[in-house]
Amino acid sequence: EVQLVESGGGSVQAGGSLRLSCAASGYTFRNYQMGWFRQAVGKEREGVASIDGGSTDTYYAASVKGRFTISRDNARNTVYLQMDRLTPEDSALYYCARSRSTYSYFPGTLSLLPGNYNDWGQGTQVTVSS
C-alpha cells in the first residue's frame, strides 16, 4: 500500500527556515508527480508546491514562490520542501501527496488542487512565531 510519512516540522521565528521531508513507499516513486499542501486551523487545504517525476517541472503557489523550493530524490523515494524566510502566515499542518496521474502530471495551477491527489501523509506541523 502507498505510504507517505512527513517529517521536519517544528517551531521557528519569522524569517527562519525549515526543510520538510516526505518518505514514500509502496509504489514506483519516480512515476508520480508529488505535491506539498498545507492546512491552517479554520482554513481550507491549499496547494503549496508540486514537482513532476523527473524533477524537470515545478510549480509554486504565489504566496511561497521565491521562498520555498520543492525537490525530490528518486533514489531515496523522498520529496523535500525547503522553506526559507518563513512568516506567521506559513503556520499550518503540511502534507505531502501523490498525484492521481501515472507517468504524466498536472501542470501549473492544476498541480496545486487537492482533488488531483489521492494519497496523503499524516502531516507535519509548522509553527512560525513573530
Tab-separated table of C-alpha atoms in Angstrom:
chain	number	residue	atom	x	y	z
A	1	GLU	CA	0.000	0.000	0.000
A	2	VAL	CA	1.040	3.585	-0.577
A	3	GLN	CA	2.562	5.235	2.470
A	4	LEU	CA	3.753	8.813	2.830
A	5	VAL	CA	5.418	9.984	6.033
A	6	GLU	CA	6.270	13.646	6.568
A	7	SER	CA	8.900	14.922	8.962
A	8	GLY	CA	10.910	18.053	9.669
A	9	GLY	CA	8.242	20.355	11.009
A	10	GLY	CA	8.745	22.458	14.087
A	11	SER	CA	8.532	25.896	15.616
A	12	VAL	CA	10.650	28.747	14.254
A	13	GLN	CA	10.858	32.516	14.405
A	14	ALA	CA	9.728	34.625	11.480
A	15	GLY	CA	12.496	34.819	8.918
A	16	GLY	CA	13.765	31.361	9.775
A	17	SER	CA	13.950	28.195	7.701
A	18	LEU	CA	12.806	24.596	7.826
A	19	ARG	CA	13.200	21.648	5.495
A	20	LEU	CA	10.368	19.151	5.347
A	21	SER	CA	10.832	15.592	4.140
A	22	CYS	CA	8.317	13.070	2.878
A	23	ALA	CA	9.347	9.423	2.722
A	24	ALA	CA	7.318	7.415	0.217
A	25	SER	CA	6.839	3.682	-0.137
A	26	GLY	CA	4.509	1.169	-1.733
A	27	TYR	CA	4.697	2.422	-5.320
A	28	THR	CA	7.066	3.352	-8.122
A	29	PHE	CA	8.001	6.739	-6.773
A	30	ARG	CA	9.616	8.187	-9.920
A	31	ASN	CA	6.433	7.678	-11.972
A	32	TYR	CA	4.342	10.097	-9.926
A	33	GLN	CA	4.110	13.820	-9.527
A	34	MET	CA	4.248	14.821	-5.868
A	35	GLY	CA	2.868	17.833	-4.080
A	36	TRP	CA	3.053	19.690	-0.796
A	37	PHE	CA	-0.114	21.091	0.736
A	38	ARG	CA	-0.911	22.878	3.948
A	39	GLN	CA	-3.917	23.486	6.125
A	40	ALA	CA	-4.131	26.117	8.823
A	41	VAL	CA	-6.726	25.981	11.576
A	42	GLY	CA	-10.058	27.160	10.235
A	43	LYS	CA	-8.880	27.269	6.628
A	44	GLU	CA	-9.169	25.024	3.596
A	45	ARG	CA	-6.328	22.829	2.483
A	46	GLU	CA	-4.242	24.622	-0.132
A	47	GLY	CA	-1.551	23.598	-2.547
A	48	VAL	CA	1.945	24.887	-1.864
A	49	ALA	CA	4.235	23.297	-4.442
A	50	SER	CA	4.427	20.423	-6.898
A	51	ILE	CA	7.145	18.528	-8.732
A	52	ASP	CA	6.994	16.082	-11.622
A	53	GLY	CA	8.543	12.647	-11.518
A	54	GLY	CA	11.828	13.656	-13.104
A	55	SER	CA	12.259	16.978	-11.252
A	56	THR	CA	12.000	18.919	-14.513
A	57	ASP	CA	8.787	20.797	-13.789
A	58	THR	CA	7.939	22.524	-10.529
A	59	TYR	CA	5.151	24.867	-9.589
A	60	TYR	CA	4.542	27.079	-6.578
A	61	ALA	CA	1.699	28.978	-5.030
A	62	ALA	CA	2.205	32.712	-5.432
A	63	SER	CA	2.392	33.123	-1.669
A	64	VAL	CA	5.527	30.973	-1.412
A	65	LYS	CA	7.268	31.489	-4.755
A	66	GLY	CA	10.816	32.653	-4.210
A	67	ARG	CA	10.836	31.445	-0.613
A	68	PHE	CA	10.087	27.711	-0.886
A	69	THR	CA	11.832	25.093	-3.006
A	70	ILE	CA	10.463	21.643	-3.753
A	71	SER	CA	12.830	18.846	-4.725
A	72	ARG	CA	12.954	15.071	-4.802
A	73	ASP	CA	15.460	12.256	-4.609
A	74	ASN	CA	14.062	9.319	-6.535
A	75	ALA	CA	16.837	7.030	-5.321
A	76	ARG	CA	15.651	7.606	-1.770
A	77	ASN	CA	11.914	7.824	-2.541
A	78	THR	CA	11.810	11.174	-0.794
A	79	VAL	CA	10.384	14.578	-1.655
A	80	TYR	CA	11.514	17.720	0.169
A	81	LEU	CA	10.232	21.201	0.804
A	82	GLN	CA	12.850	23.780	1.715
A	83	MET	CA	11.127	26.730	3.361
A	84	ASP	CA	13.024	29.995	3.794
A	85	ARG	CA	12.058	33.420	5.104
A	86	LEU	CA	9.094	31.945	6.905
A	87	THR	CA	6.247	34.153	8.084
A	88	PRO	CA	3.438	33.538	10.577
A	89	GLU	CA	1.103	33.067	7.602
A	90	ASP	CA	3.048	29.912	6.760
A	91	SER	CA	1.956	28.254	10.008
A	92	ALA	CA	-0.043	25.145	9.148
A	93	LEU	CA	-0.094	21.381	9.079
A	94	TYR	CA	1.906	20.424	5.987
A	95	TYR	CA	1.068	17.333	3.952
A	96	CYS	CA	2.758	15.617	1.059
A	97	ALA	CA	0.623	13.831	-1.501
A	98	ARG	CA	0.829	11.617	-4.583
A	99	SER	CA	-0.807	12.654	-7.841
A	100	ARG	CA	-3.675	10.632	-9.263
A	101	SER	CA	-1.947	10.603	-12.645
A	102	THR	CA	0.587	7.919	-13.530
A	103	TYR	CA	3.586	8.956	-15.670
A	104	SER	CA	2.029	12.251	-16.792
A	105	TYR	CA	1.446	15.178	-14.474
A	106	PHE	CA	-0.863	18.066	-13.797
A	107	PRO	CA	0.618	21.367	-14.982
A	108	GLY	CA	0.533	24.755	-13.345
A	109	THR	CA	-2.350	25.558	-11.056
A	110	LEU	CA	-3.891	22.125	-11.637
A	111	SER	CA	-0.973	20.633	-9.746
A	112	LEU	CA	-1.984	22.528	-6.612
A	113	LEU	CA	-5.558	21.243	-6.463
A	114	PRO	CA	-6.034	18.755	-3.611
A	115	GLY	CA	-8.562	16.845	-5.714
A	116	ASN	CA	-5.816	15.848	-8.138
A	117	TYR	CA	-4.056	13.862	-5.420
A	118	ASN	CA	-5.332	10.688	-3.825
A	119	ASP	CA	-2.706	9.547	-1.334
A	120	TRP	CA	-1.703	11.647	1.630
A	121	GLY	CA	0.688	11.616	4.531
A	122	GLN	CA	-0.292	12.286	8.116
A	123	GLY	CA	1.104	15.805	8.133
A	124	THR	CA	3.842	17.639	9.987
A	125	GLN	CA	3.212	20.822	11.944
A	126	VAL	CA	4.958	24.092	11.110
A	127	THR	CA	4.570	26.989	13.510
A	128	VAL	CA	6.119	30.378	12.780
A	129	SER	CA	6.120	32.986	15.533
A	130	SER	CA	6.545	36.723	15.131
